[in-house]
PDB file of C-alpha atoms (C1' of nucleotides) in Angstrom:
ATOM      1  CA  UNK E   3       9.125 103.500-131.238  1.00  0.00           C
ATOM      2  CA  UNK E   4       5.694 103.255-129.698  1.00  0.00           C
ATOM      3  CA  UNK E   5       4.696 100.943-126.887  1.00  0.00           C
ATOM      4  CA  UNK E   6       2.358  98.102-127.682  1.00  0.00           C
ATOM      5  CA  UNK E   7      -0.261  97.420-125.078  1.00  0.00           C
ATOM      6  CA  UNK E   8      -2.652  95.015-126.742  1.00  0.00           C
ATOM      7  CA  UNK E   9      -5.721  94.062-124.770  1.00  0.00           C
ATOM      8  CA  UNK E  10      -6.437  90.490-123.736  1.00  0.00           C
ATOM      9  CA  UNK E  11      -8.703  89.882-126.708  1.00  0.00           C
ATOM     10  CA  UNK E  12      -6.108  91.289-129.015  1.00  0.00           C
ATOM     11  CA  UNK E  13      -3.417  89.121-127.483  1.00  0.00           C
ATOM     12  CA  UNK E  14      -5.422  85.986-128.177  1.00  0.00           C
ATOM     13  CA  UNK E  15      -5.539  86.935-131.823  1.00  0.00           C
ATOM     14  CA  UNK E  16      -1.909  88.035-131.950  1.00  0.00           C
ATOM     15  CA  UNK E  17      -0.878  84.699-130.502  1.00  0.00           C
ATOM     16  CA  UNK E  18      -2.584  82.875-133.366  1.00  0.00           C
ATOM     17  CA  UNK E  19      -1.133  85.187-135.990  1.00  0.00           C
ATOM     18  CA  UNK E  20       2.362  84.898-134.558  1.00  0.00           C
ATOM     19  CA  UNK E  21       2.042  81.155-134.995  1.00  0.00           C
ATOM     20  CA  UNK E  22       1.037  81.609-138.603  1.00  0.00           C
ATOM     21  CA  UNK E  23       0.252  84.568-140.838  1.00  0.00           C
ATOM     22  CA  UNK E  24      -1.639  85.472-142.865  1.00  0.00           C
ATOM     23  CA  UNK E  25      -5.046  84.278-141.844  1.00  0.00           C
ATOM     24  CA  UNK E  26      -8.611  85.348-142.518  1.00  0.00           C
ATOM     25  CA  UNK E  27     -11.113  86.531-139.942  1.00  0.00           C
ATOM     26  CA  UNK E  28     -13.000  83.284-140.494  1.00  0.00           C
ATOM     27  CA  UNK E  29      -9.941  81.207-139.679  1.00  0.00           C
ATOM     28  CA  UNK E  30      -9.153  83.186-136.550  1.00  0.00           C
ATOM     29  CA  UNK E  31     -12.752  83.037-135.417  1.00  0.00           C
ATOM     30  CA  UNK E  32     -12.862  79.277-135.888  1.00  0.00           C
ATOM     31  CA  UNK E  33      -9.711  78.867-133.826  1.00  0.00           C
ATOM     32  CA  UNK E  34     -11.015  81.137-131.087  1.00  0.00           C
ATOM     33  CA  UNK E  35     -14.206  79.119-130.948  1.00  0.00           C
ATOM     34  CA  UNK E  36     -12.257  76.018-130.035  1.00  0.00           C
ATOM     35  CA  UNK E  37     -11.731  77.744-126.703  1.00  0.00           C
ATOM     36  CA  UNK E  38     -14.955  79.680-126.173  1.00  0.00           C
ATOM     37  CA  UNK E  39     -17.962  80.957-128.065  1.00  0.00           C
ATOM     38  CA  UNK E  40     -17.218  84.191-129.950  1.00  0.00           C
ATOM     39  CA  UNK E  41     -19.403  85.746-132.621  1.00  0.00           C
ATOM     40  CA  UNK E  42     -17.907  86.212-136.057  1.00  0.00           C
ATOM     41  CA  UNK E  43     -18.558  89.945-136.164  1.00  0.00           C
ATOM     42  CA  UNK E  44     -16.940  90.311-132.753  1.00  0.00           C
ATOM     43  CA  UNK E  45     -13.726  88.836-134.067  1.00  0.00           C
ATOM     44  CA  UNK E  46     -14.069  90.899-137.236  1.00  0.00           C
ATOM     45  CA  UNK E  47     -14.472  94.119-135.263  1.00  0.00           C
ATOM     46  CA  UNK E  48     -11.487  93.468-133.056  1.00  0.00           C
ATOM     47  CA  UNK E  49      -9.297  92.634-136.023  1.00  0.00           C
ATOM     48  CA  UNK E  50     -10.447  95.806-137.755  1.00  0.00           C
ATOM     49  CA  UNK E  51      -9.483  97.785-134.686  1.00  0.00           C
ATOM     50  CA  UNK E  52      -6.122  96.029-134.544  1.00  0.00           C
ATOM     51  CA  UNK E  53      -5.679  96.958-138.189  1.00  0.00           C
ATOM     52  CA  UNK E  54      -6.473 100.585-137.347  1.00  0.00           C
ATOM     53  CA  UNK E  55      -3.968 100.512-134.510  1.00  0.00           C
ATOM     54  CA  UNK E  56      -1.327  99.225-136.890  1.00  0.00           C
ATOM     55  CA  UNK E  57      -0.999  95.846-135.175  1.00  0.00           C
ATOM     56  CA  UNK E  58      -2.072  94.069-138.364  1.00  0.00           C
ATOM     57  CA  UNK E  59      -1.736  94.593-142.087  1.00  0.00           C
ATOM     58  CA  UNK E  60      -4.108  93.097-144.593  1.00  0.00           C
ATOM     59  CA  UNK E  61      -4.456  92.340-148.268  1.00  0.00           C
ATOM     60  CA  UNK E  62      -7.645  91.735-150.159  1.00  0.00           C
ATOM     61  CA  UNK E  63      -8.076  88.641-152.263  1.00  0.00           C
ATOM     62  CA  UNK E  64     -11.471  88.465-153.850  1.00  0.00           C
ATOM     63  CA  UNK E  65     -13.771  89.619-151.109  1.00  0.00           C
ATOM     64  CA  UNK E  66     -11.678  88.219-148.290  1.00  0.00           C
ATOM     65  CA  UNK E  67      -9.065  90.033-146.249  1.00  0.00           C
ATOM     66  CA  UNK E  68      -5.879  88.228-145.308  1.00  0.00           C
ATOM     67  CA  UNK E  69      -4.430  89.604-142.084  1.00  0.00           C
ATOM     68  CA  UNK E  70      -0.784  89.532-141.143  1.00  0.00           C
ATOM     69  CA  UNK E  71       0.638  90.520-137.775  1.00  0.00           C
ATOM     70  CA  UNK E  72       2.893  93.547-138.063  1.00  0.00           C
ATOM     71  CA  UNK E  73       4.272  93.917-134.551  1.00  0.00           C
ATOM     72  CA  UNK E  74       7.004  91.711-133.186  1.00  0.00           C
ATOM     73  CA  UNK E  75       6.245  89.216-130.484  1.00  0.00           C
ATOM     74  CA  UNK E  76       9.536  89.948-128.745  1.00  0.00           C
ATOM     75  CA  UNK E  77       8.898  93.676-128.638  1.00  0.00           C
ATOM     76  CA  UNK E  78       5.292  93.249-127.547  1.00  0.00           C
ATOM     77  CA  UNK E  79       6.294  90.943-124.727  1.00  0.00           C
ATOM     78  CA  UNK E  80       8.943  93.391-123.647  1.00  0.00           C
ATOM     79  CA  UNK E  81       6.478  96.266-123.578  1.00  0.00           C
ATOM     80  CA  UNK E  82       4.057  94.265-121.450  1.00  0.00           C
ATOM     81  CA  UNK E  83       6.849  93.200-119.138  1.00  0.00           C
ATOM     82  CA  UNK E  84       8.137  96.749-118.789  1.00  0.00           C
ATOM     83  CA  UNK E  85       4.688  97.952-117.890  1.00  0.00           C
ATOM     84  CA  UNK E  86       4.276  95.307-115.214  1.00  0.00           C
ATOM     85  CA  UNK E  87       7.713  96.032-113.784  1.00  0.00           C
ATOM     86  CA  UNK E  88       6.851  99.700-113.622  1.00  0.00           C
ATOM     87  CA  UNK E  89       3.399  99.425-112.111  1.00  0.00           C
ATOM     88  CA  UNK E  90       3.797  96.475-109.764  1.00  0.00           C
ATOM     89  CA  UNK E  91       7.486  95.821-109.080  1.00  0.00           C
ATOM     90  CA  UNK E  92       8.787  99.254-108.149  1.00  0.00           C
ATOM     91  CA  UNK E  93      10.470  99.477-111.530  1.00  0.00           C
ATOM     92  CA  UNK E  94      12.802  96.622-110.639  1.00  0.00           C
ATOM     93  CA  UNK E  95      12.894  93.815-113.163  1.00  0.00           C
ATOM     94  CA  UNK E  96      15.183  92.024-110.725  1.00  0.00           C
ATOM     95  CA  UNK E  97      12.311  91.802-108.270  1.00  0.00           C
ATOM     96  CA  UNK E  98      10.093  90.502-111.027  1.00  0.00           C
ATOM     97  CA  UNK E  99      12.589  87.827-112.002  1.00  0.00           C
ATOM     98  CA  UNK E 100      13.006  86.676-108.424  1.00  0.00           C
ATOM     99  CA  UNK E 101       9.277  86.451-107.938  1.00  0.00           C
ATOM    100  CA  UNK E 102       8.778  84.626-111.217  1.00  0.00           C
ATOM    101  CA  UNK E 103      11.472  82.142-110.296  1.00  0.00           C
ATOM    102  CA  UNK E 104       9.854  81.483-106.975  1.00  0.00           C
ATOM    103  CA  UNK E 105       6.537  80.307-108.336  1.00  0.00           C
ATOM    104  CA  UNK E 106       5.918  76.804-109.515  1.00  0.00           C
ATOM    105  CA  UNK E 107       8.343  73.954-109.857  1.00  0.00           C
ATOM    106  CA  UNK E 108      11.084  74.322-112.401  1.00  0.00           C
ATOM    107  CA  UNK E 109      12.964  71.515-114.094  1.00  0.00           C
ATOM    108  CA  UNK E 110      16.718  71.114-113.796  1.00  0.00           C
ATOM    109  CA  UNK E 111      16.914  71.650-117.508  1.00  0.00           C
ATOM    110  CA  UNK E 112      15.282  75.049-117.244  1.00  0.00           C
ATOM    111  CA  UNK E 113      17.381  76.045-114.270  1.00  0.00           C
ATOM    112  CA  UNK E 114      20.495  75.162-116.222  1.00  0.00           C
ATOM    113  CA  UNK E 115      19.396  77.179-119.207  1.00  0.00           C
ATOM    114  CA  UNK E 116      18.859  80.153-116.960  1.00  0.00           C
ATOM    115  CA  UNK E 117      22.328  79.698-115.484  1.00  0.00           C
ATOM    116  CA  UNK E 118      23.849  79.551-118.933  1.00  0.00           C
ATOM    117  CA  UNK E 119      22.071  82.722-119.856  1.00  0.00           C
ATOM    118  CA  UNK E 120      23.293  84.450-116.709  1.00  0.00           C
ATOM    119  CA  UNK E 121      26.855  83.512-117.565  1.00  0.00           C
ATOM    120  CA  UNK E 122      26.386  84.842-121.046  1.00  0.00           C
ATOM    121  CA  UNK E 123      25.020  88.122-119.682  1.00  0.00           C
ATOM    122  CA  UNK E 124      27.936  88.460-117.304  1.00  0.00           C
ATOM    123  CA  UNK E 125      30.294  88.257-120.215  1.00  0.00           C
ATOM    124  CA  UNK E 126      28.554  91.173-121.874  1.00  0.00           C
ATOM    125  CA  UNK E 127      28.130  93.764-119.115  1.00  0.00           C
ATOM    126  CA  UNK E 128      30.145  94.850-116.132  1.00  0.00           C
ATOM    127  CA  UNK E 129      28.935  96.750-113.084  1.00  0.00           C
TER     128      UNK E 129
ATOM    129  CA  UNK Q   9      -8.557  82.212-103.119  1.00  0.00           C
ATOM    130  CA  UNK Q  10      -9.547  84.817-105.647  1.00  0.00           C
ATOM    131  CA  UNK Q  11      -7.235  86.447-108.137  1.00  0.00           C
ATOM    132  CA  UNK Q  12      -6.370  90.080-107.671  1.00  0.00           C
ATOM    133  CA  UNK Q  13      -6.255  92.124-110.826  1.00  0.00           C
ATOM    134  CA  UNK Q  14      -6.036  95.706-109.631  1.00  0.00           C
ATOM    135  CA  UNK Q  15      -6.147  98.388-112.282  1.00  0.00           C
ATOM    136  CA  UNK Q  16      -3.280 100.792-112.824  1.00  0.00           C
ATOM    137  CA  UNK Q  17      -4.860 103.483-110.687  1.00  0.00           C
ATOM    138  CA  UNK Q  18      -5.498 100.981-107.957  1.00  0.00           C
ATOM    139  CA  UNK Q  19      -1.915  99.774-108.116  1.00  0.00           C
ATOM    140  CA  UNK Q  20      -0.597 103.275-107.543  1.00  0.00           C
ATOM    141  CA  UNK Q  21      -2.615 103.457-104.367  1.00  0.00           C
ATOM    142  CA  UNK Q  22      -1.779  99.939-103.275  1.00  0.00           C
ATOM    143  CA  UNK Q  23       1.900 100.743-103.670  1.00  0.00           C
ATOM    144  CA  UNK Q  24       1.585 103.619-101.227  1.00  0.00           C
ATOM    145  CA  UNK Q  25      -0.438 101.613 -98.737  1.00  0.00           C
ATOM    146  CA  UNK Q  26       1.992  98.706 -98.882  1.00  0.00           C
ATOM    147  CA  UNK Q  27       4.683 101.144 -97.867  1.00  0.00           C
ATOM    148  CA  UNK Q  28       2.625 102.319 -94.938  1.00  0.00           C
ATOM    149  CA  UNK Q  29      -0.885 101.658 -93.668  1.00  0.00           C
ATOM    150  CA  UNK Q  30      -3.210 103.017 -92.569  1.00  0.00           C
ATOM    151  CA  UNK Q  31      -3.591 106.281 -94.395  1.00  0.00           C
ATOM    152  CA  UNK Q  32      -6.413 108.667 -95.139  1.00  0.00           C
ATOM    153  CA  UNK Q  33      -7.720 109.591 -98.564  1.00  0.00           C
ATOM    154  CA  UNK Q  34      -6.222 113.014 -98.060  1.00  0.00           C
ATOM    155  CA  UNK Q  35      -2.781 111.573 -97.422  1.00  0.00           C
ATOM    156  CA  UNK Q  36      -2.942 109.295-100.445  1.00  0.00           C
ATOM    157  CA  UNK Q  37      -4.208 112.105-102.630  1.00  0.00           C
ATOM    158  CA  UNK Q  38      -1.397 114.381-101.531  1.00  0.00           C
ATOM    159  CA  UNK Q  39       1.155 111.713-102.355  1.00  0.00           C
ATOM    160  CA  UNK Q  40      -0.389 111.028-105.735  1.00  0.00           C
ATOM    161  CA  UNK Q  41      -0.293 114.729-106.509  1.00  0.00           C
ATOM    162  CA  UNK Q  42       3.470 114.735-106.163  1.00  0.00           C
ATOM    163  CA  UNK Q  43       3.451 112.768-109.404  1.00  0.00           C
ATOM    164  CA  UNK Q  44       0.490 114.196-111.314  1.00  0.00           C
ATOM    165  CA  UNK Q  45      -2.638 116.246-110.764  1.00  0.00           C
ATOM    166  CA  UNK Q  46      -5.493 114.150-109.383  1.00  0.00           C
ATOM    167  CA  UNK Q  47      -8.712 115.491-107.890  1.00  0.00           C
ATOM    168  CA  UNK Q  48      -9.486 114.603-104.307  1.00  0.00           C
ATOM    169  CA  UNK Q  49     -12.841 113.035-105.121  1.00  0.00           C
ATOM    170  CA  UNK Q  50     -11.216 110.947-107.822  1.00  0.00           C
ATOM    171  CA  UNK Q  51      -8.893 109.392-105.285  1.00  0.00           C
ATOM    172  CA  UNK Q  52     -11.780 109.054-102.852  1.00  0.00           C
ATOM    173  CA  UNK Q  53     -13.906 107.244-105.413  1.00  0.00           C
ATOM    174  CA  UNK Q  54     -11.189 104.817-106.356  1.00  0.00           C
ATOM    175  CA  UNK Q  55     -10.435 104.006-102.746  1.00  0.00           C
ATOM    176  CA  UNK Q  56     -14.132 103.459-102.104  1.00  0.00           C
ATOM    177  CA  UNK Q  57     -14.232 101.040-105.012  1.00  0.00           C
ATOM    178  CA  UNK Q  58     -11.129  99.280-103.714  1.00  0.00           C
ATOM    179  CA  UNK Q  59     -12.869  99.019-100.367  1.00  0.00           C
ATOM    180  CA  UNK Q  60     -15.897  97.484-102.071  1.00  0.00           C
ATOM    181  CA  UNK Q  61     -13.666  95.010-103.875  1.00  0.00           C
ATOM    182  CA  UNK Q  62     -12.126  94.009-100.583  1.00  0.00           C
ATOM    183  CA  UNK Q  63      -8.689  95.347-101.426  1.00  0.00           C
ATOM    184  CA  UNK Q  64      -8.833  97.757 -98.489  1.00  0.00           C
ATOM    185  CA  UNK Q  65     -10.342  97.828 -95.042  1.00  0.00           C
ATOM    186  CA  UNK Q  66     -11.141 101.015 -93.186  1.00  0.00           C
ATOM    187  CA  UNK Q  67     -11.935 102.318 -89.761  1.00  0.00           C
ATOM    188  CA  UNK Q  68     -13.665 105.549 -88.951  1.00  0.00           C
ATOM    189  CA  UNK Q  69     -12.113 107.996 -86.549  1.00  0.00           C
ATOM    190  CA  UNK Q  70     -14.198 111.080 -86.164  1.00  0.00           C
ATOM    191  CA  UNK Q  71     -15.320 111.820 -89.673  1.00  0.00           C
ATOM    192  CA  UNK Q  72     -12.189 110.476 -91.321  1.00  0.00           C
ATOM    193  CA  UNK Q  73     -11.655 106.996 -92.708  1.00  0.00           C
ATOM    194  CA  UNK Q  74      -8.330 105.310 -92.201  1.00  0.00           C
ATOM    195  CA  UNK Q  75      -7.640 102.830 -94.967  1.00  0.00           C
ATOM    196  CA  UNK Q  76      -5.468  99.740 -94.653  1.00  0.00           C
ATOM    197  CA  UNK Q  77      -4.455  97.471 -97.489  1.00  0.00           C
ATOM    198  CA  UNK Q  78      -5.871  93.992 -97.052  1.00  0.00           C
ATOM    199  CA  UNK Q  79      -4.328  92.067 -99.918  1.00  0.00           C
ATOM    200  CA  UNK Q  80      -0.745  90.889 -99.891  1.00  0.00           C
ATOM    201  CA  UNK Q  81       1.781  92.467-102.193  1.00  0.00           C
ATOM    202  CA  UNK Q  82       3.384  89.108-102.871  1.00  0.00           C
ATOM    203  CA  UNK Q  83       0.099  87.495-103.840  1.00  0.00           C
ATOM    204  CA  UNK Q  84      -0.978  90.441-105.962  1.00  0.00           C
ATOM    205  CA  UNK Q  85       2.305  90.443-107.821  1.00  0.00           C
ATOM    206  CA  UNK Q  86       2.007  86.735-108.401  1.00  0.00           C
ATOM    207  CA  UNK Q  87      -1.513  87.088-109.797  1.00  0.00           C
ATOM    208  CA  UNK Q  88      -0.394  89.794-112.188  1.00  0.00           C
ATOM    209  CA  UNK Q  89       2.611  87.736-113.228  1.00  0.00           C
ATOM    210  CA  UNK Q  90       0.499  84.631-113.768  1.00  0.00           C
ATOM    211  CA  UNK Q  91      -1.873  86.569-115.944  1.00  0.00           C
ATOM    212  CA  UNK Q  92       0.939  87.926-118.089  1.00  0.00           C
ATOM    213  CA  UNK Q  93       2.507  84.500-118.413  1.00  0.00           C
ATOM    214  CA  UNK Q  94      -0.811  83.080-119.492  1.00  0.00           C
ATOM    215  CA  UNK Q  95      -1.789  85.760-121.972  1.00  0.00           C
ATOM    216  CA  UNK Q  96       1.545  86.682-123.508  1.00  0.00           C
ATOM    217  CA  UNK Q  97       4.107  83.967-122.805  1.00  0.00           C
ATOM    218  CA  UNK Q  98       2.288  80.798-123.851  1.00  0.00           C
ATOM    219  CA  UNK Q  99       1.833  79.917-120.197  1.00  0.00           C
ATOM    220  CA  UNK Q 100       5.568  79.496-119.761  1.00  0.00           C
ATOM    221  CA  UNK Q 101       7.058  81.444-116.873  1.00  0.00           C
ATOM    222  CA  UNK Q 102      10.429  80.185-118.075  1.00  0.00           C
ATOM    223  CA  UNK Q 103       9.992  82.189-121.252  1.00  0.00           C
ATOM    224  CA  UNK Q 104       9.043  85.204-119.203  1.00  0.00           C
ATOM    225  CA  UNK Q 105      12.107  84.879-117.005  1.00  0.00           C
ATOM    226  CA  UNK Q 106      14.421  84.570-119.968  1.00  0.00           C
ATOM    227  CA  UNK Q 107      12.915  87.610-121.626  1.00  0.00           C
ATOM    228  CA  UNK Q 108      13.056  89.625-118.414  1.00  0.00           C
ATOM    229  CA  UNK Q 109      16.696  88.701-117.923  1.00  0.00           C
ATOM    230  CA  UNK Q 110      17.523  89.794-121.430  1.00  0.00           C
ATOM    231  CA  UNK Q 111      16.368  93.363-121.036  1.00  0.00           C
ATOM    232  CA  UNK Q 112      18.480  96.067-119.503  1.00  0.00           C
ATOM    233  CA  UNK Q 113      21.839  95.818-117.852  1.00  0.00           C
ATOM    234  CA  UNK Q 114      22.097  93.802-114.695  1.00  0.00           C
ATOM    235  CA  UNK Q 115      24.726  94.186-112.000  1.00  0.00           C
ATOM    236  CA  UNK Q 116      26.990  91.330-110.985  1.00  0.00           C
ATOM    237  CA  UNK Q 117      25.426  91.516-107.570  1.00  0.00           C
ATOM    238  CA  UNK Q 118      21.979  90.875-108.964  1.00  0.00           C
ATOM    239  CA  UNK Q 119      23.188  88.098-111.201  1.00  0.00           C
ATOM    240  CA  UNK Q 120      24.787  86.417-108.217  1.00  0.00           C
ATOM    241  CA  UNK Q 121      21.645  86.674-106.164  1.00  0.00           C
ATOM    242  CA  UNK Q 122      19.732  85.040-108.968  1.00  0.00           C
ATOM    243  CA  UNK Q 123      22.304  82.245-109.104  1.00  0.00           C
ATOM    244  CA  UNK Q 124      22.034  81.717-105.387  1.00  0.00           C
ATOM    245  CA  UNK Q 125      18.302  81.518-105.671  1.00  0.00           C
ATOM    246  CA  UNK Q 126      18.546  79.006-108.497  1.00  0.00           C
ATOM    247  CA  UNK Q 127      20.791  76.800-106.360  1.00  0.00           C
ATOM    248  CA  UNK Q 128      18.336  77.058-103.528  1.00  0.00           C
ATOM    249  CA  UNK Q 129      15.475  76.070-105.816  1.00  0.00           C
ATOM    250  CA  UNK Q 130      17.413  73.107-107.128  1.00  0.00           C
ATOM    251  CA  UNK Q 131      17.789  71.848-103.602  1.00  0.00           C
ATOM    252  CA  UNK Q 132      14.033  71.910-103.152  1.00  0.00           C
ATOM    253  CA  UNK Q 133      12.651  70.281-106.272  1.00  0.00           C
ATOM    254  CA  UNK Q 134      13.726  67.443-108.514  1.00  0.00           C
ATOM    255  CA  UNK Q 135      12.708  66.839-112.132  1.00  0.00           C
TER     256      UNK Q 135
ATOM    257  C1'  DT C  22     -25.523 127.484 -80.521  1.00  0.00           C
ATOM    258  C1'  DG C  23     -24.605 128.335 -85.115  1.00  0.00           C
ATOM    259  C1'  DC C  24     -20.970 128.754 -88.795  1.00  0.00           C
ATOM    260  C1'  DT C  25     -17.241 127.026 -91.386  1.00  0.00           C
ATOM    261  C1'  DA C  26     -14.087 123.727 -93.060  1.00  0.00           C
ATOM    262  C1'  DA C  27     -13.286 119.150 -94.408  1.00  0.00           C
ATOM    263  C1'  DC C  28     -14.839 114.711 -95.315  1.00  0.00           C
ATOM    264  C1'  DT C  29     -18.025 111.188 -97.449  1.00  0.00           C
ATOM    265  C1'  DA C  30     -21.573 109.625-100.637  1.00  0.00           C
ATOM    266  C1'  DC C  31     -23.581 109.679-104.875  1.00  0.00           C
ATOM    267  C1'  DG C  32     -24.542 110.389-109.599  1.00  0.00           C
ATOM    268  C1'  DA C  33     -23.148 111.193-114.057  1.00  0.00           C
ATOM    269  C1'  DA C  34     -20.077 112.133-117.960  1.00  0.00           C
ATOM    270  C1'  DA C  35     -16.129 110.572-120.764  1.00  0.00           C
ATOM    271  C1'  DT C  36     -13.287 106.989-122.480  1.00  0.00           C
ATOM    272  C1'  DG C  37     -11.982 102.441-124.156  1.00  0.00           C
ATOM    273  C1'  DA C  38     -13.049  97.512-124.739  1.00  0.00           C
ATOM    274  C1'  DT C  39     -16.195  94.099-126.047  1.00  0.00           C
ATOM    275  C1'  DT C  40     -20.138  92.332-128.150  1.00  0.00           C
ATOM    276  C1'  DC C  41     -23.323  91.769-131.754  1.00  0.00           C
ATOM    277  C1'  DG C  42     -27.204  93.072-135.053  1.00  0.00           C
ATOM    278  C1'  DT C  43     -28.117  94.930-139.468  1.00  0.00           C
ATOM    279  C1'  DA C  44     -27.056  96.719-143.873  1.00  0.00           C
ATOM    280  C1'  DT C  45     -24.226  96.437-147.760  1.00  0.00           C
ATOM    281  C1'  DT C  46     -21.287  94.399-151.059  1.00  0.00           C
ATOM    282  C1'  DA C  47     -19.018  90.904-153.720  1.00  0.00           C
ATOM    283  C1'  DA C  48     -18.433  86.202-155.357  1.00  0.00           C
ATOM    284  C1'  DA C  49     -20.284  81.853-156.599  1.00  0.00           C
ATOM    285  C1'  DT C  50     -24.089  78.950-157.960  1.00  0.00           C
ATOM    286  C1'  DT C  51     -28.209  77.790-160.449  1.00  0.00           C
TER     287       DT C  51
ATOM    288  C1'  DA D  17     -29.014  87.070-165.056  1.00  0.00           C
ATOM    289  C1'  DA D  18     -30.988  86.186-160.724  1.00  0.00           C
ATOM    290  C1'  DT D  19     -30.435  84.106-156.386  1.00  0.00           C
ATOM    291  C1'  DT D  20     -27.886  82.519-152.621  1.00  0.00           C
ATOM    292  C1'  DT D  21     -23.875  82.569-149.748  1.00  0.00           C
ATOM    293  C1'  DA D  22     -20.366  84.747-147.274  1.00  0.00           C
ATOM    294  C1'  DA D  23     -17.655  88.544-146.478  1.00  0.00           C
ATOM    295  C1'  DT D  24     -17.094  93.593-144.801  1.00  0.00           C
ATOM    296  C1'  DA D  25     -18.595  97.977-142.695  1.00  0.00           C
ATOM    297  C1'  DC D  26     -21.014 100.406-139.441  1.00  0.00           C
ATOM    298  C1'  DG D  27     -23.547 101.734-135.504  1.00  0.00           C
ATOM    299  C1'  DA D  28     -25.221 100.888-131.103  1.00  0.00           C
ATOM    300  C1'  DA D  29     -25.585  98.597-126.498  1.00  0.00           C
ATOM    301  C1'  DT D  30     -23.076  97.070-122.523  1.00  0.00           C
ATOM    302  C1'  DC D  31     -19.473  97.074-119.264  1.00  0.00           C
ATOM    303  C1'  DA D  32     -15.468  98.710-116.527  1.00  0.00           C
ATOM    304  C1'  DT D  33     -12.517 102.442-115.435  1.00  0.00           C
ATOM    305  C1'  DT D  34     -11.548 107.086-114.547  1.00  0.00           C
ATOM    306  C1'  DT D  35     -12.840 111.578-113.540  1.00  0.00           C
ATOM    307  C1'  DC D  36     -15.167 115.108-111.126  1.00  0.00           C
ATOM    308  C1'  DG D  37     -19.197 118.072-109.548  1.00  0.00           C
ATOM    309  C1'  DT D  38     -22.594 118.540-106.117  1.00  0.00           C
ATOM    310  C1'  DA D  39     -25.042 117.524-102.076  1.00  0.00           C
ATOM    311  C1'  DG D  40     -25.086 116.172 -97.526  1.00  0.00           C
ATOM    312  C1'  DT D  41     -22.877 115.291 -93.030  1.00  0.00           C
ATOM    313  C1'  DT D  42     -19.800 115.761 -89.160  1.00  0.00           C
ATOM    314  C1'  DA D  43     -16.499 117.922 -86.142  1.00  0.00           C
ATOM    315  C1'  DG D  44     -14.482 121.845 -84.321  1.00  0.00           C
ATOM    316  C1'  DC D  45     -14.446 126.698 -83.484  1.00  0.00           C
ATOM    317  C1'  DA D  46     -16.194 131.444 -82.866  1.00  0.00           C
TER     318       DA D  46
END
DNA sequence: TGCTAACTACGAAATGATTCGTATTAAATT
DNA sequence: AATTTAATACGAATCATTTCGTAGTTAGCA
């Protein structure tokens, strides 16, 4: 299975399509423009490239293309994480987790959920 | 304080300089070549750019430049993490932590260290 | 002193991402 | 049916990164 390394622009679009697919270029472009000014043909071009890369599928209805995201969010996130671990954390996802935990305030609720998850993991593996 | 977003090539060099500074271009290039073939002037150019960006400082001794890393590993890692959280994890570092925990096997030792850290964090904040 | 080896500086080519203008095509309206 | 509207396709400009060749400079040695 290949590794997905979408660019920042692509990630913005993926995010919207993971929320809801399919969508047209027009819809995506309108949503993007709530954040910042982006030309329609810019969005079109990027989505065409994403289609070429296999990140999106599309179906034609009338003259409009409806785009659907075809890569999983989970897998994409994992690929991006793996890359960061490899390039910036000496290949140690433990180091990454510790650093991520250290930044910002975290609610008791979140901390508890992490603890629960750790317990669950401990049940599964054994080193 | 500005955000550091070193490229992949820059990160490879930073990694070596965080291990030990200062070093010469020649030294870095030799180390890089243990992994893959890289031309000397390629390494030189990248280190010159990193110098321009303020990632490195240098002092001249004879005709040789000795380069020292001038950005903190901790801060750089945090910037890269923050960017990933923002672009791919809906701005939630909690989501990132959970995903990172889920991948790969983790030793009991690591899990315990994470638990300890969580306890420590809980002592500090209160939501 | 003059030659050689090694280093730096600089420019330019190649690649990928981003942006957008223009041409074309298809649907909808008059 | 002709015109207008809105979509797609395509090519080109710009920008950053990566790569490397070449020219120039400096230090050390014969």
